[in-house]
Amino acid sequence: MVNDFSFFLPTRIMFGLNMAEKVGEEALEMGLSKILVVTDEGFSRVPMFEKIVGRISDTGISYRIFNKLKGEPDIEIVEEGAAFLREAETDGIVGFGGGSSMDLAKALSVLGTNKGTVDEYMGVDLVREPPLPLIVMPTTAGSGSEVTRVAVLTDHKKNYKGAIVSNLIPPKAAILDPGFLATLPPRVIAETGIDALSHAIEAFYSLGSNPISDILAKDAIRRISSNLRALVANPQNVTAAGNVVLGSMLAGAAFLNTGVGNVHALAHSLGTYHHISHALSVAVLLPYVMEHNVNACMDRFAEMAVAMGANIEGLPLREAARKAVDEVRYLLADVGMPEKMSELQVTDAHFKEMAADAAESPPSLSNPRRCTVEELVEVYRKAL
Ligand SMILES: [Fe+2]
């Protein structure tokens, strides 16, 4: 029996090597005349950035650049960007970069048309006016933010990672160009690629999964797990890059509709309390949360094991299901991820508060296994 569902994917997706050069044409087609380009400080210095901004000005569109972002976006950087945006009076936004830049660009697109401060829009469906048109170009393959309805923002005052969640904020267009990955350090490719894999896994076993998200999530698991090693070994491997970039987007399109689960619930707390990046927090927790979830949906785990290349022929379901966790562990080891949180200088000092925050956070709602705070503390302990 298939549960009732609806499926949502409002973003136009353009994929191809050198597709980034089409950004100006795409903006022109949307009727934009003055653009705010949002990116992080590091990326605004690479030659590729200059080249692509050049493509925007070739079309006669004028632009301003906001490149103050360092690390993950917080409320302060959004307010600073919003002041810049309102003063610049642009009619659209182009966001370049990883998930952090795209989330900042989404938040700014909201404040371009909605009055007041960003905290008024943090929460679910609080955005009133349609945001400024937004084109994004992911330069890493991980967050899936190019197609999702979430902009994650840190609130330092509350020591909490919150988010603007709204069906109005997915970008109008996402330009996926595997060429961006060639210049990334292998470590970044590994961490972000595992984040993308975790989106696909959590979407596939989500309580909110549906027949369309299943197809996307499983294909994402297959593409990422079979190409990430080669891409980490050689970031200039265009075939592997294309598959990981696609996998990341497909995983985003899946979890846009299904939500994620306890990997993300626990990772958000870990990142907030211990100042560890989102991708690394996810990578270190992924196999432990999977292990905790396996009994809730063994058939789903067995399917994932096959998608990751495991041979489950002749195995009882229980063993076949556990192969999915094994495959993830092999991949994490092969791309150099830490096995334990203690390798990241995490201690057990805040486990209770971290688990309590995780238990109340939205991702935990779609996790297949119902968990108490004590059980989540136990998952942290195993991962320590
Ligand atoms: Fe993630």
mmCIF file of C-alpha atoms and ligand atoms in Angstrom:
data_model
loop_
_atom_site.group_PDB
_atom_site.id
_atom_site.type_symbol
_atom_site.label_atom_id
_atom_site.label_comp_id
_atom_site.label_asym_id
_atom_site.label_seq_id
_atom_site.Cartn_x
_atom_site.Cartn_y
_atom_site.Cartn_z
ATOM 1 C CA MET A 1 0.000 0.000 0.000
ATOM 2 C CA VAL A 2 1.419 3.403 -1.018
ATOM 3 C CA ASN A 3 0.786 6.236 1.429
ATOM 4 C CA ASP A 4 -0.855 9.462 0.258
ATOM 5 C CA PHE A 5 1.782 11.908 -0.936
ATOM 6 C CA SER A 6 2.479 15.060 -2.906
ATOM 7 C CA PHE A 7 5.732 15.757 -4.717
ATOM 8 C CA PHE A 8 7.271 19.204 -5.155
ATOM 9 C CA LEU A 9 10.274 20.313 -7.259
ATOM 10 C CA PRO A 10 9.872 23.888 -8.474
ATOM 11 C CA THR A 11 13.498 24.531 -9.518
ATOM 12 C CA ARG A 12 14.570 24.482 -13.165
ATOM 13 C CA ILE A 13 17.671 22.297 -13.337
ATOM 14 C CA MET A 14 20.427 22.810 -15.904
ATOM 15 C CA PHE A 15 23.303 20.321 -15.916
ATOM 16 C CA GLY A 16 26.509 20.118 -17.927
ATOM 17 C CA LEU A 17 30.208 20.840 -18.111
ATOM 18 C CA ASN A 18 30.682 24.618 -18.602
ATOM 19 C CA MET A 19 26.941 25.149 -18.028
ATOM 20 C CA ALA A 20 27.939 27.862 -15.512
ATOM 21 C CA GLU A 21 28.696 30.128 -18.446
ATOM 22 C CA LYS A 22 24.948 30.245 -19.206
ATOM 23 C CA VAL A 23 24.185 32.138 -16.000
ATOM 24 C CA GLY A 24 23.887 35.506 -17.749
ATOM 25 C CA GLU A 25 21.501 34.161 -20.388
ATOM 26 C CA GLU A 26 19.399 32.504 -17.711
ATOM 27 C CA ALA A 27 19.171 35.755 -15.719
ATOM 28 C CA LEU A 28 18.238 37.639 -18.871
ATOM 29 C CA GLU A 29 15.504 35.124 -19.635
ATOM 30 C CA MET A 30 14.090 35.760 -16.158
ATOM 31 C CA GLY A 31 13.922 39.459 -16.996
ATOM 32 C CA LEU A 32 16.565 40.502 -14.466
ATOM 33 C CA SER A 33 18.521 43.727 -14.976
ATOM 34 C CA LYS A 34 20.481 44.210 -11.736
ATOM 35 C CA ILE A 35 21.760 41.255 -9.754
ATOM 36 C CA LEU A 36 23.243 40.710 -6.336
ATOM 37 C CA VAL A 37 25.972 38.068 -6.559
ATOM 38 C CA VAL A 38 26.316 36.225 -3.257
ATOM 39 C CA THR A 39 29.322 34.078 -2.480
ATOM 40 C CA ASP A 40 31.874 33.374 0.216
ATOM 41 C CA GLU A 41 35.114 35.238 0.643
ATOM 42 C CA GLY A 42 37.328 32.382 -0.599
ATOM 43 C CA PHE A 43 35.397 31.612 -3.751
ATOM 44 C CA SER A 44 35.239 35.273 -4.798
ATOM 45 C CA ARG A 45 39.023 35.138 -5.275
ATOM 46 C CA VAL A 46 39.213 32.149 -7.654
ATOM 47 C CA PRO A 47 39.625 32.834 -11.406
ATOM 48 C CA MET A 48 36.470 30.865 -12.253
ATOM 49 C CA PHE A 49 34.391 33.339 -10.227
ATOM 50 C CA GLU A 50 35.676 36.273 -12.239
ATOM 51 C CA LYS A 51 35.049 34.449 -15.493
ATOM 52 C CA ILE A 52 31.439 33.712 -14.610
ATOM 53 C CA VAL A 53 30.701 37.171 -13.275
ATOM 54 C CA GLY A 54 32.094 38.344 -16.628
ATOM 55 C CA ARG A 55 29.396 36.264 -18.361
ATOM 56 C CA ILE A 56 26.763 38.155 -16.401
ATOM 57 C CA SER A 57 28.073 41.556 -17.439
ATOM 58 C CA ASP A 58 28.426 40.351 -21.085
ATOM 59 C CA THR A 59 24.631 40.234 -21.226
ATOM 60 C CA GLY A 60 24.326 43.880 -20.138
ATOM 61 C CA ILE A 61 23.033 42.974 -16.675
ATOM 62 C CA SER A 62 24.629 45.052 -13.917
ATOM 63 C CA TYR A 63 25.660 43.464 -10.636
ATOM 64 C CA ARG A 64 26.912 44.037 -7.121
ATOM 65 C CA ILE A 65 28.906 41.457 -5.159
ATOM 66 C CA PHE A 66 28.358 40.470 -1.522
ATOM 67 C CA ASN A 67 31.248 38.209 -0.521
ATOM 68 C CA LYS A 68 31.563 38.662 3.231
ATOM 69 C CA LEU A 69 30.500 35.101 4.145
ATOM 70 C CA LYS A 70 33.046 33.012 6.045
ATOM 71 C CA GLY A 71 32.013 29.489 7.084
ATOM 72 C CA GLU A 72 28.341 28.789 7.709
ATOM 73 C CA PRO A 73 25.809 31.647 7.637
ATOM 74 C CA ASP A 74 24.456 33.178 10.827
ATOM 75 C CA ILE A 75 21.824 35.784 11.528
ATOM 76 C CA GLU A 76 24.403 38.591 11.630
ATOM 77 C CA ILE A 77 25.712 37.945 8.103
ATOM 78 C CA VAL A 78 22.143 37.780 6.762
ATOM 79 C CA GLU A 79 21.333 41.172 8.315
ATOM 80 C CA GLU A 80 24.541 42.669 6.915
ATOM 81 C CA GLY A 81 23.761 41.253 3.480
ATOM 82 C CA ALA A 82 20.151 42.449 3.667
ATOM 83 C CA ALA A 83 21.265 46.032 4.352
ATOM 84 C CA PHE A 84 23.605 45.820 1.352
ATOM 85 C CA LEU A 85 20.859 44.302 -0.826
ATOM 86 C CA ARG A 86 18.242 46.903 0.082
ATOM 87 C CA GLU A 87 20.692 49.700 -0.617
ATOM 88 C CA ALA A 88 21.713 48.136 -3.964
ATOM 89 C CA GLU A 89 18.066 47.736 -5.111
ATOM 90 C CA THR A 90 18.677 44.631 -7.208
ATOM 91 C CA ASP A 91 15.879 42.644 -8.867
ATOM 92 C CA GLY A 92 17.426 39.196 -8.520
ATOM 93 C CA ILE A 93 20.166 37.168 -6.854
ATOM 94 C CA VAL A 94 22.805 34.724 -8.077
ATOM 95 C CA GLY A 95 24.267 32.520 -5.350
ATOM 96 C CA PHE A 96 27.609 30.806 -5.999
ATOM 97 C CA GLY A 97 29.288 28.392 -3.649
ATOM 98 C CA GLY A 98 28.541 25.519 -1.316
ATOM 99 C CA GLY A 99 25.444 25.049 0.790
ATOM 100 C CA SER A 100 26.430 27.955 3.039
ATOM 101 C CA SER A 101 26.494 30.474 0.183
ATOM 102 C CA MET A 102 23.270 29.126 -1.293
ATOM 103 C CA ASP A 103 21.501 29.269 2.082
ATOM 104 C CA LEU A 104 22.675 32.854 2.559
ATOM 105 C CA ALA A 105 21.458 33.702 -0.961
ATOM 106 C CA LYS A 106 18.044 32.160 -0.146
ATOM 107 C CA ALA A 107 17.743 34.140 3.085
ATOM 108 C CA LEU A 108 18.672 37.350 1.245
ATOM 109 C CA SER A 109 16.132 36.640 -1.496
ATOM 110 C CA VAL A 110 13.491 36.540 1.258
ATOM 111 C CA LEU A 111 14.618 39.834 2.793
ATOM 112 C CA GLY A 112 14.675 41.441 -0.652
ATOM 113 C CA THR A 113 10.873 41.405 -0.742
ATOM 114 C CA ASN A 114 9.792 40.828 2.879
ATOM 115 C CA LYS A 115 10.127 43.625 5.421
ATOM 116 C CA GLY A 116 11.738 43.339 8.839
ATOM 117 C CA THR A 117 14.503 41.102 10.166
ATOM 118 C CA VAL A 118 15.449 37.526 9.330
ATOM 119 C CA ASP A 119 14.346 36.041 12.661
ATOM 120 C CA GLU A 120 10.729 36.885 11.745
ATOM 121 C CA TYR A 121 10.997 34.310 8.936
ATOM 122 C CA MET A 122 12.868 31.532 10.746
ATOM 123 C CA GLY A 123 10.481 28.645 11.180
ATOM 124 C CA VAL A 124 8.085 26.864 8.861
ATOM 125 C CA ASP A 125 6.022 28.759 6.259
ATOM 126 C CA LEU A 126 6.495 32.245 7.720
ATOM 127 C CA VAL A 127 7.640 33.885 4.465
ATOM 128 C CA ARG A 128 4.785 36.050 3.142
ATOM 129 C CA GLU A 129 5.902 37.633 -0.153
ATOM 130 C CA PRO A 130 7.532 35.665 -2.995
ATOM 131 C CA PRO A 131 11.314 36.204 -2.649
ATOM 132 C CA LEU A 132 13.515 37.836 -5.293
ATOM 133 C CA PRO A 133 14.210 35.447 -8.196
ATOM 134 C CA LEU A 134 17.235 33.339 -7.321
ATOM 135 C CA ILE A 135 19.679 31.411 -9.509
ATOM 136 C CA VAL A 136 22.171 29.180 -7.692
ATOM 137 C CA MET A 137 25.332 27.468 -8.838
ATOM 138 C CA PRO A 138 26.621 24.863 -6.394
ATOM 139 C CA THR A 139 30.417 24.680 -6.439
ATOM 140 C CA THR A 140 30.506 21.686 -4.095
ATOM 141 C CA ALA A 141 28.412 18.513 -4.299
ATOM 142 C CA GLY A 142 26.831 18.062 -0.934
ATOM 143 C CA SER A 143 24.098 20.194 0.519
ATOM 144 C CA GLY A 144 21.418 19.770 -2.141
ATOM 145 C CA SER A 145 20.471 23.325 -1.187
ATOM 146 C CA GLU A 146 20.162 24.141 -4.897
ATOM 147 C CA VAL A 147 16.713 22.515 -4.931
ATOM 148 C CA THR A 148 15.506 22.559 -1.314
ATOM 149 C CA ARG A 149 13.126 24.773 0.651
ATOM 150 C CA VAL A 150 15.454 25.243 3.602
ATOM 151 C CA ALA A 151 18.032 27.893 4.489
ATOM 152 C CA VAL A 152 19.915 26.852 7.635
ATOM 153 C CA LEU A 153 21.128 29.780 9.757
ATOM 154 C CA THR A 154 22.952 29.769 13.067
ATOM 155 C CA ASP A 155 21.524 31.828 15.891
ATOM 156 C CA HIS A 156 24.521 32.422 18.189
ATOM 157 C CA LYS A 157 22.385 34.084 20.876
ATOM 158 C CA LYS A 158 20.237 30.958 21.281
ATOM 159 C CA ASN A 159 23.148 28.568 20.500
ATOM 160 C CA TYR A 160 20.896 26.933 17.920
ATOM 161 C CA LYS A 161 20.836 26.152 14.221
ATOM 162 C CA GLY A 162 17.460 27.270 12.930
ATOM 163 C CA ALA A 163 16.143 27.571 9.407
ATOM 164 C CA ILE A 164 13.838 29.434 7.094
ATOM 165 C CA VAL A 165 11.615 26.676 5.737
ATOM 166 C CA SER A 166 9.203 27.683 2.998
ATOM 167 C CA ASN A 167 7.865 26.435 -0.334
ATOM 168 C CA LEU A 168 8.550 29.954 -1.631
ATOM 169 C CA ILE A 169 12.344 29.782 -1.244
ATOM 170 C CA PRO A 170 13.628 27.047 -3.590
ATOM 171 C CA PRO A 171 15.751 28.741 -6.279
ATOM 172 C CA LYS A 172 14.097 29.503 -9.634
ATOM 173 C CA ALA A 173 17.040 27.837 -11.394
ATOM 174 C CA ALA A 174 20.002 25.676 -10.392
ATOM 175 C CA ILE A 175 22.968 25.467 -12.736
ATOM 176 C CA LEU A 176 24.982 22.312 -12.080
ATOM 177 C CA ASP A 177 28.459 22.423 -13.562
ATOM 178 C CA PRO A 178 30.743 19.506 -12.604
ATOM 179 C CA GLY A 179 33.721 21.643 -13.649
ATOM 180 C CA PHE A 180 33.540 23.499 -10.329
ATOM 181 C CA LEU A 181 34.633 20.406 -8.413
ATOM 182 C CA ALA A 182 37.993 20.149 -10.185
ATOM 183 C CA THR A 183 39.480 22.902 -8.034
ATOM 184 C CA LEU A 184 38.238 21.624 -4.652
ATOM 185 C CA PRO A 185 40.514 19.989 -2.077
ATOM 186 C CA PRO A 186 39.816 16.210 -1.892
ATOM 187 C CA ARG A 187 38.925 16.589 1.786
ATOM 188 C CA VAL A 188 36.058 18.988 0.965
ATOM 189 C CA ILE A 189 34.826 16.637 -1.779
ATOM 190 C CA ALA A 190 34.846 13.744 0.694
ATOM 191 C CA GLU A 191 32.986 15.548 3.484
ATOM 192 C CA THR A 192 30.368 17.161 1.259
ATOM 193 C CA GLY A 193 29.902 13.955 -0.752
ATOM 194 C CA ILE A 194 29.138 12.030 2.432
ATOM 195 C CA ASP A 195 26.643 14.734 3.443
ATOM 196 C CA ALA A 196 24.918 14.202 0.077
ATOM 197 C CA LEU A 197 24.929 10.433 0.604
ATOM 198 C CA SER A 198 23.380 10.929 4.037
ATOM 199 C CA HIS A 199 20.561 12.985 2.454
ATOM 200 C CA ALA A 200 19.853 10.147 0.049
ATOM 201 C CA ILE A 201 19.945 7.517 2.805
ATOM 202 C CA GLU A 202 17.768 9.523 5.190
ATOM 203 C CA ALA A 203 15.301 10.306 2.379
ATOM 204 C CA PHE A 204 15.152 6.634 1.367
ATOM 205 C CA TYR A 205 14.235 5.371 4.831
ATOM 206 C CA SER A 206 12.263 8.484 5.870
ATOM 207 C CA LEU A 207 8.745 8.044 7.226
ATOM 208 C CA GLY A 208 7.799 10.611 4.556
ATOM 209 C CA SER A 209 9.258 8.690 1.608
ATOM 210 C CA ASN A 210 7.129 8.223 -1.510
ATOM 211 C CA PRO A 211 7.514 6.359 -4.823
ATOM 212 C CA ILE A 212 9.092 9.359 -6.604
ATOM 213 C CA SER A 213 11.521 10.270 -3.818
ATOM 214 C CA ASP A 214 12.500 6.574 -3.598
ATOM 215 C CA ILE A 215 13.657 6.552 -7.220
ATOM 216 C CA LEU A 216 15.650 9.769 -6.738
ATOM 217 C CA ALA A 217 17.172 8.719 -3.412
ATOM 218 C CA LYS A 218 18.208 5.270 -4.581
ATOM 219 C CA ASP A 219 19.785 6.621 -7.744
ATOM 220 C CA ALA A 220 21.633 9.213 -5.639
ATOM 221 C CA ILE A 221 22.926 6.474 -3.307
ATOM 222 C CA ARG A 222 24.149 4.490 -6.312
ATOM 223 C CA ARG A 223 25.821 7.444 -8.070
ATOM 224 C CA ILE A 224 27.540 8.841 -4.989
ATOM 225 C CA SER A 225 28.697 5.550 -3.490
ATOM 226 C CA SER A 226 30.141 4.335 -6.789
ATOM 227 C CA ASN A 227 31.902 7.596 -7.752
ATOM 228 C CA LEU A 228 33.018 9.361 -4.581
ATOM 229 C CA ARG A 229 36.223 7.339 -4.123
ATOM 230 C CA ALA A 230 37.374 8.095 -7.669
ATOM 231 C CA LEU A 231 36.510 11.791 -7.303
ATOM 232 C CA VAL A 232 38.377 12.140 -4.006
ATOM 233 C CA ALA A 233 41.372 10.398 -5.607
ATOM 234 C CA ASN A 234 41.252 12.787 -8.564
ATOM 235 C CA PRO A 235 38.983 15.869 -8.410
ATOM 236 C CA GLN A 236 39.560 16.370 -12.152
ATOM 237 C CA ASN A 237 37.754 13.140 -13.009
ATOM 238 C CA VAL A 238 34.854 14.756 -14.853
ATOM 239 C CA THR A 239 32.743 11.598 -15.113
ATOM 240 C CA ALA A 240 32.935 10.982 -11.376
ATOM 241 C CA ALA A 241 32.274 14.686 -10.701
ATOM 242 C CA GLY A 242 29.195 14.656 -12.914
ATOM 243 C CA ASN A 243 27.782 11.650 -11.100
ATOM 244 C CA VAL A 244 28.424 13.074 -7.633
ATOM 245 C CA VAL A 245 26.993 16.490 -8.596
ATOM 246 C CA LEU A 246 23.887 14.788 -9.987
ATOM 247 C CA GLY A 247 23.654 12.497 -6.976
ATOM 248 C CA SER A 248 23.802 15.457 -4.643
ATOM 249 C CA MET A 249 20.984 17.254 -6.476
ATOM 250 C CA LEU A 250 18.837 14.093 -6.705
ATOM 251 C CA ALA A 251 19.296 13.547 -2.968
ATOM 252 C CA GLY A 252 18.258 17.170 -2.383
ATOM 253 C CA ALA A 253 15.157 16.734 -4.548
ATOM 254 C CA ALA A 254 14.308 13.594 -2.559
ATOM 255 C CA PHE A 255 14.741 15.083 0.919
ATOM 256 C CA LEU A 256 12.949 18.277 -0.111
ATOM 257 C CA ASN A 257 9.917 15.989 -0.157
ATOM 258 C CA THR A 258 10.688 13.481 2.597
ATOM 259 C CA GLY A 259 12.671 15.377 5.225
ATOM 260 C CA VAL A 260 15.883 13.976 6.673
ATOM 261 C CA GLY A 261 16.301 12.059 9.941
ATOM 262 C CA ASN A 262 18.328 11.588 13.081
ATOM 263 C CA VAL A 263 21.715 11.826 11.348
ATOM 264 C CA HIS A 264 20.825 15.456 10.712
ATOM 265 C CA ALA A 265 19.050 15.996 14.013
ATOM 266 C CA LEU A 266 22.137 14.825 15.922
ATOM 267 C CA ALA A 267 24.592 16.489 13.514
ATOM 268 C CA HIS A 268 22.970 19.907 13.949
ATOM 269 C CA SER A 269 23.460 19.667 17.722
ATOM 270 C CA LEU A 270 27.007 18.371 17.337
ATOM 271 C CA GLY A 271 27.906 21.211 14.976
ATOM 272 C CA THR A 272 26.372 23.849 17.214
ATOM 273 C CA TYR A 273 27.871 22.681 20.512
ATOM 274 C CA HIS A 274 31.301 21.716 19.190
ATOM 275 C CA HIS A 275 31.767 24.048 16.196
ATOM 276 C CA ILE A 276 32.256 21.222 13.719
ATOM 277 C CA SER A 277 31.140 21.759 10.105
ATOM 278 C CA HIS A 278 27.786 20.351 9.046
ATOM 279 C CA ALA A 279 29.299 17.865 6.590
ATOM 280 C CA LEU A 280 31.850 16.517 9.037
ATOM 281 C CA SER A 281 29.234 16.232 11.806
ATOM 282 C CA VAL A 282 27.063 14.193 9.458
ATOM 283 C CA ALA A 283 29.961 12.011 8.282
ATOM 284 C CA VAL A 284 31.019 10.979 11.762
ATOM 285 C CA LEU A 285 27.454 10.181 12.912
ATOM 286 C CA LEU A 286 26.071 8.491 9.796
ATOM 287 C CA PRO A 287 26.941 4.815 10.455
ATOM 288 C CA TYR A 288 25.960 4.983 14.138
ATOM 289 C CA VAL A 289 22.520 6.428 13.397
ATOM 290 C CA MET A 290 22.030 3.885 10.598
ATOM 291 C CA GLU A 291 22.872 1.077 13.002
ATOM 292 C CA HIS A 292 20.325 2.456 15.443
ATOM 293 C CA ASN A 293 17.668 2.665 12.723
ATOM 294 C CA VAL A 294 18.205 -0.664 10.989
ATOM 295 C CA ASN A 295 15.514 -2.654 12.817
ATOM 296 C CA ALA A 296 12.847 -0.117 11.854
ATOM 297 C CA CYS A 297 13.038 -0.930 8.137
ATOM 298 C CA MET A 298 15.341 -3.842 7.287
ATOM 299 C CA ASP A 299 13.959 -4.208 3.769
ATOM 300 C CA ARG A 300 14.920 -0.605 2.983
ATOM 301 C CA PHE A 301 18.423 -1.193 4.328
ATOM 302 C CA ALA A 302 18.823 -4.318 2.190
ATOM 303 C CA GLU A 303 17.813 -2.305 -0.899
ATOM 304 C CA MET A 304 20.377 0.368 -0.002
ATOM 305 C CA ALA A 305 23.063 -2.293 0.441
ATOM 306 C CA VAL A 306 22.445 -3.481 -3.123
ATOM 307 C CA ALA A 307 22.482 0.123 -4.415
ATOM 308 C CA MET A 308 25.914 0.504 -2.797
ATOM 309 C CA GLY A 309 27.236 -2.620 -4.515
ATOM 310 C CA ALA A 310 26.887 -5.251 -1.765
ATOM 311 C CA ASN A 311 26.116 -8.844 -2.657
ATOM 312 C CA ILE A 312 23.207 -9.973 -0.490
ATOM 313 C CA GLU A 313 22.367 -13.160 -2.346
ATOM 314 C CA GLY A 314 21.337 -15.945 -0.034
ATOM 315 C CA LEU A 315 21.600 -13.797 3.085
ATOM 316 C CA PRO A 316 18.793 -13.603 5.650
ATOM 317 C CA LEU A 317 17.171 -10.131 5.624
ATOM 318 C CA ARG A 318 18.735 -9.210 8.943
ATOM 319 C CA GLU A 319 22.249 -9.721 7.589
ATOM 320 C CA ALA A 320 21.471 -8.178 4.201
ATOM 321 C CA ALA A 321 20.190 -5.042 5.951
ATOM 322 C CA ARG A 322 23.367 -4.674 7.987
ATOM 323 C CA LYS A 323 25.418 -4.767 4.778
ATOM 324 C CA ALA A 324 24.191 -1.201 4.108
ATOM 325 C CA VAL A 325 25.914 -0.017 7.293
ATOM 326 C CA ASP A 326 29.072 -1.966 6.337
ATOM 327 C CA GLU A 327 29.148 -0.381 2.878
ATOM 328 C CA VAL A 328 28.856 3.112 4.378
ATOM 329 C CA ARG A 329 31.692 2.319 6.811
ATOM 330 C CA TYR A 330 33.954 1.101 3.981
ATOM 331 C CA LEU A 331 33.241 4.265 1.998
ATOM 332 C CA LEU A 332 33.868 6.559 4.984
ATOM 333 C CA ALA A 333 37.207 4.851 5.647
ATOM 334 C CA ASP A 334 38.222 4.941 1.976
ATOM 335 C CA VAL A 335 37.631 8.698 1.692
ATOM 336 C CA GLY A 336 39.400 9.436 4.972
ATOM 337 C CA MET A 337 36.544 10.358 7.299
ATOM 338 C CA PRO A 338 37.006 10.084 11.088
ATOM 339 C CA GLU A 339 35.591 6.950 12.699
ATOM 340 C CA LYS A 340 34.833 8.512 16.071
ATOM 341 C CA MET A 341 33.820 11.916 17.429
ATOM 342 C CA SER A 342 36.727 11.785 19.886
ATOM 343 C CA GLU A 343 39.030 12.275 16.877
ATOM 344 C CA LEU A 344 37.326 15.692 16.533
ATOM 345 C CA GLN A 345 38.015 16.587 20.193
ATOM 346 C CA VAL A 346 34.374 16.032 21.161
ATOM 347 C CA THR A 347 33.708 15.109 24.779
ATOM 348 C CA ASP A 348 30.528 13.805 26.413
ATOM 349 C CA ALA A 349 30.045 17.010 28.441
ATOM 350 C CA HIS A 350 26.879 18.202 26.638
ATOM 351 C CA PHE A 351 25.380 14.962 25.338
ATOM 352 C CA LYS A 352 22.155 15.354 27.307
ATOM 353 C CA GLU A 353 21.411 18.876 26.022
ATOM 354 C CA MET A 354 22.549 17.984 22.506
ATOM 355 C CA ALA A 355 20.252 14.943 22.434
ATOM 356 C CA ALA A 356 17.339 16.919 23.894
ATOM 357 C CA ASP A 357 17.717 19.588 21.171
ATOM 358 C CA ALA A 358 17.954 16.856 18.514
ATOM 359 C CA ALA A 359 14.828 15.085 19.796
ATOM 360 C CA GLU A 360 12.842 18.300 19.375
ATOM 361 C CA SER A 361 14.250 19.282 15.996
ATOM 362 C CA PRO A 362 12.197 18.816 12.797
ATOM 363 C CA PRO A 363 14.505 16.177 11.194
ATOM 364 C CA SER A 364 13.768 13.722 14.010
ATOM 365 C CA LEU A 365 10.087 13.655 12.967
ATOM 366 C CA SER A 366 10.803 11.746 9.761
ATOM 367 C CA ASN A 367 13.313 9.328 11.301
ATOM 368 C CA PRO A 368 12.048 5.746 10.924
ATOM 369 C CA ARG A 369 12.760 4.754 14.536
ATOM 370 C CA ARG A 370 11.060 6.612 17.378
ATOM 371 C CA CYS A 371 13.719 7.592 19.922
ATOM 372 C CA THR A 372 13.863 8.865 23.465
ATOM 373 C CA VAL A 373 16.450 11.449 24.509
ATOM 374 C CA GLU A 374 18.282 8.676 26.412
ATOM 375 C CA GLU A 375 18.538 6.569 23.258
ATOM 376 C CA LEU A 376 19.976 9.516 21.351
ATOM 377 C CA VAL A 377 22.538 10.051 24.116
ATOM 378 C CA GLU A 378 23.454 6.394 23.645
ATOM 379 C CA VAL A 379 24.005 6.948 19.883
ATOM 380 C CA TYR A 380 26.349 9.847 20.738
ATOM 381 C CA ARG A 381 28.186 7.601 23.221
ATOM 382 C CA LYS A 382 28.707 4.887 20.612
ATOM 383 C CA ALA A 383 29.998 7.489 18.141
ATOM 384 C CA LEU A 384 32.378 9.024 20.688
HETATM 385 FE FE FE B 1 23.145 17.675 5.265
#
